[in-house]
Tab-separated table of C-alpha atoms in Angstrom:
chain	number	residue	atom	x	y	z
U	1	UNK	CA	0.000	0.000	0.000
U	2	UNK	CA	1.392	3.410	-0.989
U	3	UNK	CA	0.558	6.551	1.006
U	4	UNK	CA	2.010	9.862	-0.247
U	5	UNK	CA	4.527	7.914	-2.339
U	6	UNK	CA	5.730	6.002	0.715
U	7	UNK	CA	5.286	2.328	1.424
U	8	UNK	CA	2.907	1.812	4.349
U	9	UNK	CA	3.987	-1.013	6.627
U	10	UNK	CA	1.399	-2.618	8.858
U	11	UNK	CA	2.264	-2.025	12.505
U	12	UNK	CA	1.791	-5.004	14.778
U	13	UNK	CA	0.000	-4.666	18.081
U	14	UNK	CA	2.342	-3.688	20.884
U	15	UNK	CA	0.803	-6.408	23.092
U	16	UNK	CA	2.117	-9.050	20.667
U	17	UNK	CA	5.688	-7.863	21.141
U	18	UNK	CA	5.796	-6.735	24.729
U	19	UNK	CA	5.887	-9.542	27.289
U	20	UNK	CA	3.496	-9.290	30.198
U	21	UNK	CA	4.579	-9.811	33.795
U	22	UNK	CA	2.529	-8.993	36.852
U	23	UNK	CA	3.726	-7.871	40.316
U	24	UNK	CA	2.410	-11.108	41.849
U	25	UNK	CA	4.577	-13.230	39.516
U	26	UNK	CA	8.272	-14.017	39.792
U	27	UNK	CA	11.146	-14.694	37.408
U	28	UNK	CA	12.915	-18.015	36.821
U	29	UNK	CA	16.005	-18.339	34.651
U	30	UNK	CA	16.271	-21.326	32.259
U	31	UNK	CA	19.782	-20.713	30.886
U	32	UNK	CA	22.056	-18.696	33.164
U	33	UNK	CA	21.162	-18.027	36.784
U	34	UNK	CA	20.274	-14.553	38.002
U	35	UNK	CA	23.626	-14.265	39.806
U	36	UNK	CA	25.522	-15.268	36.643
U	37	UNK	CA	23.638	-12.658	34.635
U	38	UNK	CA	24.387	-10.061	37.303
U	39	UNK	CA	28.120	-10.786	37.046
U	40	UNK	CA	28.009	-10.233	33.277
U	41	UNK	CA	25.911	-7.064	33.547
U	42	UNK	CA	27.638	-3.673	33.093
U	43	UNK	CA	27.601	-1.472	36.181
U	44	UNK	CA	25.810	1.237	34.205
U	45	UNK	CA	22.635	-0.877	34.376
U	46	UNK	CA	22.431	-0.423	38.133
U	47	UNK	CA	18.670	-0.936	38.502
U	48	UNK	CA	18.610	-4.159	36.494
U	49	UNK	CA	21.763	-5.312	38.253
U	50	UNK	CA	20.187	-4.796	41.660
U	51	UNK	CA	17.050	-6.664	40.563
U	52	UNK	CA	19.104	-9.656	39.439
U	53	UNK	CA	21.110	-9.731	42.670
U	54	UNK	CA	18.021	-10.160	44.857
U	55	UNK	CA	15.889	-12.218	42.461
U	56	UNK	CA	14.265	-15.142	44.276
U	57	UNK	CA	11.796	-17.687	42.806
U	58	UNK	CA	10.062	-17.832	46.199
U	59	UNK	CA	9.258	-14.107	46.123
U	60	UNK	CA	6.898	-12.078	43.959
U	61	UNK	CA	8.183	-9.299	41.739
U	62	UNK	CA	6.779	-6.706	44.124
U	63	UNK	CA	8.721	-8.289	47.019
U	64	UNK	CA	11.867	-8.446	44.888
U	65	UNK	CA	11.398	-4.764	44.019
U	66	UNK	CA	11.296	-3.917	47.724
U	67	UNK	CA	14.499	-5.883	48.371
U	68	UNK	CA	16.155	-4.130	45.418
U	69	UNK	CA	15.029	-0.675	46.612
U	70	UNK	CA	13.087	-0.184	43.369
U	71	UNK	CA	9.527	0.890	42.763
U	72	UNK	CA	7.264	-1.767	41.268
U	73	UNK	CA	6.804	-0.093	37.831
U	74	UNK	CA	10.586	0.115	37.367
U	75	UNK	CA	11.063	-3.497	38.459
U	76	UNK	CA	8.314	-4.548	36.046
U	77	UNK	CA	10.025	-2.763	33.142
U	78	UNK	CA	13.343	-4.424	33.982
U	79	UNK	CA	11.567	-7.789	34.116
U	80	UNK	CA	9.991	-7.139	30.704
U	81	UNK	CA	13.448	-6.437	29.288
U	82	UNK	CA	14.704	-9.785	30.557
U	83	UNK	CA	11.621	-11.555	29.215
U	84	UNK	CA	11.973	-9.897	25.800
U	85	UNK	CA	15.518	-11.278	25.544
U	86	UNK	CA	14.265	-14.716	26.679
U	87	UNK	CA	16.699	-14.800	29.577
U	88	UNK	CA	13.923	-15.619	32.037
U	89	UNK	CA	10.377	-16.932	32.283
U	90	UNK	CA	7.505	-15.393	34.233
U	91	UNK	CA	6.032	-17.850	36.730
U	92	UNK	CA	4.197	-17.925	40.026
U	93	UNK	CA	6.312	-17.899	43.213
U	94	UNK	CA	7.037	-21.249	44.815
U	95	UNK	CA	6.362	-21.998	48.464
U	96	UNK	CA	5.626	-25.033	50.619
U	97	UNK	CA	1.916	-24.834	49.784
U	98	UNK	CA	2.588	-24.981	46.026
U	99	UNK	CA	1.164	-27.948	44.138
U	100	UNK	CA	2.906	-28.655	40.844
U	101	UNK	CA	1.435	-30.208	37.708
U	102	UNK	CA	2.718	-30.979	34.222
U	103	UNK	CA	2.396	-28.200	31.686
U	104	UNK	CA	0.416	-28.741	28.496
U	105	UNK	CA	3.644	-29.313	26.512
U	106	UNK	CA	5.472	-31.153	29.271
U	107	UNK	CA	6.440	-34.242	27.315
U	108	UNK	CA	7.908	-32.189	24.476
U	109	UNK	CA	10.080	-30.241	26.925
U	110	UNK	CA	11.031	-33.403	28.836
U	111	UNK	CA	12.500	-34.919	25.664
U	112	UNK	CA	14.184	-31.624	24.845
U	113	UNK	CA	15.870	-31.156	28.228
U	114	UNK	CA	16.416	-34.714	29.511
U	115	UNK	CA	20.157	-34.720	28.776
U	116	UNK	CA	20.696	-31.355	30.458
U	117	UNK	CA	18.729	-32.537	33.490
U	118	UNK	CA	20.894	-35.641	33.882
U	119	UNK	CA	23.969	-33.402	33.943
U	120	UNK	CA	22.530	-31.044	36.562
U	121	UNK	CA	20.833	-33.616	38.826
U	122	UNK	CA	22.680	-36.932	38.532
U	123	UNK	CA	21.800	-39.747	38.975
U	124	UNK	CA	18.065	-38.884	39.043
U	125	UNK	CA	16.088	-39.301	35.818
U	126	UNK	CA	13.918	-36.442	34.650
U	127	UNK	CA	10.897	-38.743	34.374
U	128	UNK	CA	11.185	-39.753	38.044
U	129	UNK	CA	11.581	-36.141	39.125
U	130	UNK	CA	8.512	-34.994	37.197
U	131	UNK	CA	6.482	-37.955	38.437
U	132	UNK	CA	7.312	-37.292	42.088
U	133	UNK	CA	6.835	-33.522	41.974
U	134	UNK	CA	3.454	-33.708	40.206
U	135	UNK	CA	1.559	-36.083	42.497
U	136	UNK	CA	-0.922	-33.475	43.628
U	137	UNK	CA	0.588	-32.853	47.062
U	138	UNK	CA	2.115	-29.576	48.308
U	139	UNK	CA	5.890	-29.254	48.210
U	140	UNK	CA	5.951	-28.938	51.994
U	141	UNK	CA	4.244	-32.308	52.407
U	142	UNK	CA	6.630	-33.895	49.914
U	143	UNK	CA	9.602	-32.560	51.873
U	144	UNK	CA	8.161	-33.924	55.140
U	145	UNK	CA	7.721	-37.377	53.592
U	146	UNK	CA	11.294	-37.391	52.358
U	147	UNK	CA	12.653	-36.306	55.737
U	148	UNK	CA	10.576	-38.949	57.539
U	149	UNK	CA	11.632	-41.598	55.032
U	150	UNK	CA	8.091	-42.696	54.222
U	151	UNK	CA	6.325	-43.262	50.945
U	152	UNK	CA	7.451	-44.151	47.457
U	153	UNK	CA	8.919	-40.667	47.066
U	154	UNK	CA	11.456	-41.417	49.791
U	155	UNK	CA	12.463	-44.688	48.123
U	156	UNK	CA	13.251	-42.848	44.888
U	157	UNK	CA	14.643	-39.533	46.142
U	158	UNK	CA	15.911	-40.354	49.637
U	159	UNK	CA	19.485	-41.325	48.826
U	160	UNK	CA	19.682	-38.932	45.878
U	161	UNK	CA	18.939	-35.941	48.083
U	162	UNK	CA	21.813	-36.651	50.463
U	163	UNK	CA	24.247	-37.450	47.639
U	164	UNK	CA	23.533	-34.316	45.606
U	165	UNK	CA	23.791	-30.571	45.912
U	166	UNK	CA	26.851	-30.594	48.148
U	167	UNK	CA	25.237	-32.778	50.792
U	168	UNK	CA	27.566	-35.762	50.510
U	169	UNK	CA	28.079	-36.160	54.244
U	170	UNK	CA	27.424	-39.516	55.805
U	171	UNK	CA	24.877	-40.307	58.478
U	172	UNK	CA	27.696	-41.138	60.918
U	173	UNK	CA	29.381	-37.745	60.403
U	174	UNK	CA	26.151	-35.895	61.086
U	175	UNK	CA	25.362	-37.888	64.234
U	176	UNK	CA	28.886	-37.332	65.554
U	177	UNK	CA	28.440	-33.559	65.251
U	178	UNK	CA	25.321	-33.406	67.393
U	179	UNK	CA	22.046	-34.849	68.492
U	180	UNK	CA	19.387	-36.549	66.404
U	181	UNK	CA	17.545	-33.222	66.313
U	182	UNK	CA	20.525	-31.638	64.589
U	183	UNK	CA	20.584	-34.527	62.156
U	184	UNK	CA	16.903	-34.120	61.371
U	185	UNK	CA	17.256	-30.363	60.968
U	186	UNK	CA	20.225	-30.787	58.644
U	187	UNK	CA	18.364	-33.377	56.600
U	188	UNK	CA	15.280	-31.163	56.335
U	189	UNK	CA	17.311	-28.187	55.125
U	190	UNK	CA	19.155	-30.314	52.588
U	191	UNK	CA	15.936	-31.913	51.366
U	192	UNK	CA	14.160	-28.571	51.104
U	193	UNK	CA	17.006	-27.051	49.076
U	194	UNK	CA	17.077	-30.028	46.731
U	195	UNK	CA	13.305	-30.220	46.167
U	196	UNK	CA	13.028	-26.497	45.495
U	197	UNK	CA	16.028	-26.643	43.155
U	198	UNK	CA	14.276	-29.408	41.215
U	199	UNK	CA	11.017	-27.463	41.119
U	200	UNK	CA	12.649	-24.218	39.978
U	201	UNK	CA	14.644	-25.972	37.263
U	202	UNK	CA	11.614	-27.824	35.890
U	203	UNK	CA	9.521	-24.657	36.107
U	204	UNK	CA	12.126	-22.619	34.230
U	205	UNK	CA	12.051	-25.195	31.419
U	206	UNK	CA	8.226	-24.974	31.347
U	207	UNK	CA	7.895	-28.671	32.189
U	208	UNK	CA	5.895	-28.108	35.367
U	209	UNK	CA	3.675	-25.240	36.453
U	210	UNK	CA	2.148	-24.313	39.775
U	211	UNK	CA	-1.540	-25.082	40.125
U	212	UNK	CA	-3.632	-22.011	40.868
U	213	UNK	CA	-6.934	-21.582	42.659
U	214	UNK	CA	-9.864	-20.055	40.786
U	215	UNK	CA	-13.079	-18.911	42.433
U	216	UNK	CA	-16.452	-19.778	40.936
U	217	UNK	CA	-19.752	-18.498	42.270
U	218	UNK	CA	-23.454	-18.351	41.661
U	219	UNK	CA	-25.680	-15.489	42.815
U	220	UNK	CA	-24.235	-13.744	45.850
U	221	UNK	CA	-26.067	-12.198	48.774
U	222	UNK	CA	-25.709	-8.420	48.600
U	223	UNK	CA	-28.248	-7.393	51.260
U	224	UNK	CA	-26.645	-6.181	54.494
U	225	UNK	CA	-29.407	-7.858	56.445
U	226	UNK	CA	-28.431	-11.250	55.012
U	227	UNK	CA	-26.714	-13.623	57.379
U	228	UNK	CA	-22.935	-13.708	57.145
U	229	UNK	CA	-22.536	-10.510	55.136
U	230	UNK	CA	-20.085	-8.907	57.549
U	231	UNK	CA	-17.812	-11.932	57.321
U	232	UNK	CA	-17.213	-11.250	53.645
U	233	UNK	CA	-15.701	-7.838	53.712
U	234	UNK	CA	-15.174	-6.602	57.240
U	235	UNK	CA	-16.844	-3.598	58.816
U	236	UNK	CA	-15.290	-0.928	56.646
U	237	UNK	CA	-16.362	-2.110	53.181
U	238	UNK	CA	-19.383	-1.110	51.154
U	239	UNK	CA	-21.987	-3.104	49.289
U	240	UNK	CA	-20.537	-1.860	46.012
U	241	UNK	CA	-17.197	-3.417	46.923
U	242	UNK	CA	-18.822	-6.797	47.491
U	243	UNK	CA	-20.699	-6.534	44.197
U	244	UNK	CA	-17.486	-6.055	42.276
U	245	UNK	CA	-16.225	-9.404	43.600
U	246	UNK	CA	-18.833	-11.075	41.414
U	247	UNK	CA	-18.226	-9.020	38.280
U	248	UNK	CA	-16.111	-11.070	35.838
U	249	UNK	CA	-13.879	-12.335	38.654
U	250	UNK	CA	-15.763	-15.337	40.002
U	251	UNK	CA	-16.267	-17.202	36.740
U	252	UNK	CA	-13.285	-19.523	37.116
U	253	UNK	CA	-10.909	-17.544	34.880
U	254	UNK	CA	-9.200	-15.271	37.414
U	255	UNK	CA	-6.659	-16.789	39.800
U	256	UNK	CA	-6.715	-15.843	43.463
U	257	UNK	CA	-3.262	-14.260	43.036
U	258	UNK	CA	-4.576	-11.957	40.314
U	259	UNK	CA	-7.791	-11.443	42.280
U	260	UNK	CA	-5.882	-10.145	45.307
U	261	UNK	CA	-3.650	-7.965	43.155
U	262	UNK	CA	-6.568	-6.449	41.256
U	263	UNK	CA	-8.542	-5.547	44.387
U	264	UNK	CA	-5.574	-4.949	46.707
U	265	UNK	CA	-6.596	-7.716	49.104
U	266	UNK	CA	-4.248	-9.305	51.581
U	267	UNK	CA	-4.245	-13.045	52.248
U	268	UNK	CA	-6.221	-12.632	55.470
U	269	UNK	CA	-9.089	-10.835	53.800
U	270	UNK	CA	-9.161	-13.266	50.885
U	271	UNK	CA	-9.306	-16.170	53.362
U	272	UNK	CA	-12.244	-14.505	55.116
U	273	UNK	CA	-14.101	-14.026	51.844
U	274	UNK	CA	-13.258	-17.577	50.730
U	275	UNK	CA	-14.416	-19.204	53.976
U	276	UNK	CA	-17.641	-17.193	53.934
U	277	UNK	CA	-18.443	-18.281	50.388
U	278	UNK	CA	-17.719	-21.935	51.082
U	279	UNK	CA	-19.706	-21.928	54.295
U	280	UNK	CA	-22.713	-20.316	52.614
U	281	UNK	CA	-22.478	-22.725	49.676
U	282	UNK	CA	-22.114	-19.797	47.283
U	283	UNK	CA	-18.501	-20.294	46.299
U	284	UNK	CA	-16.487	-23.118	44.777
U	285	UNK	CA	-12.723	-23.328	44.524
U	286	UNK	CA	-11.211	-24.900	41.402
U	287	UNK	CA	-7.519	-25.846	41.354
U	288	UNK	CA	-5.947	-26.235	37.916
U	289	UNK	CA	-3.001	-25.155	35.807
U	290	UNK	CA	-3.225	-21.701	34.204
U	291	UNK	CA	-4.326	-21.364	30.590
U	292	UNK	CA	-3.990	-18.629	28.013
U	293	UNK	CA	-6.868	-16.225	28.526
U	294	UNK	CA	-6.860	-16.443	32.320
U	295	UNK	CA	-6.445	-13.294	34.410
U	296	UNK	CA	-8.056	-10.910	31.938
U	297	UNK	CA	-6.450	-12.357	28.864
U	298	UNK	CA	-2.866	-12.787	29.994
U	299	UNK	CA	-1.055	-16.079	30.291
U	300	UNK	CA	0.350	-16.957	33.708
């Protein structure tokens, strides 16, 4: 198409080029670690350098921004720069309550990264690791089982945990240093480090993802005289604020993380709202992996 003797080039939507990352998400690094990237970063990029130094897959971007002494918009822009260069992947923060599941393209990525995994986590096979981490139990419960030496997970991972990640100390050495409590504490710390290292690595390769909770409701009570109303929102909130809970947010497509971020809710208030809805039979909680289109059209 020619306009004023110039060739007109169709401009693509900015949303197609600019990666999206939210303050409640975190960054995981599939190639070089955050510390390795920080070492290679010029000192002129001080803000990005500081972000990389304190990056933690257990913390949200807003928490990382606080640790880096950055405001959230600046931290978000730095994160978008890293995402645009494919040096990191946006994901949800990991904690002991996290339940992992296979991603939609898990088996493709397993075949693609199996050799690299065997080099990073010998002698464990990637198939065993994925199988154990995606059994529908929280990471904290998995760690407790491994420490206690119970379950099939312990049979597969028990010896591997103590032989990997710099934890090649024998049972006798640990007992000699202190009591059985010290031994158990040392084993728990080692196990926790190893399990989270596995989870972060598999998450960075997009093999596993963290399940998210989505709220689904029917018709909600909005009359102040209705029983249980004050439990929903506390004394200071208005009826309008309760009504907006139901508007496009309780259809099973908005995660609780995004829900809290959108309405500036803390975990305590969300728990109050959640327990009220479940008790009244007006709310259902669905746990599943994120899909494209969730959270107002953005992929988790």
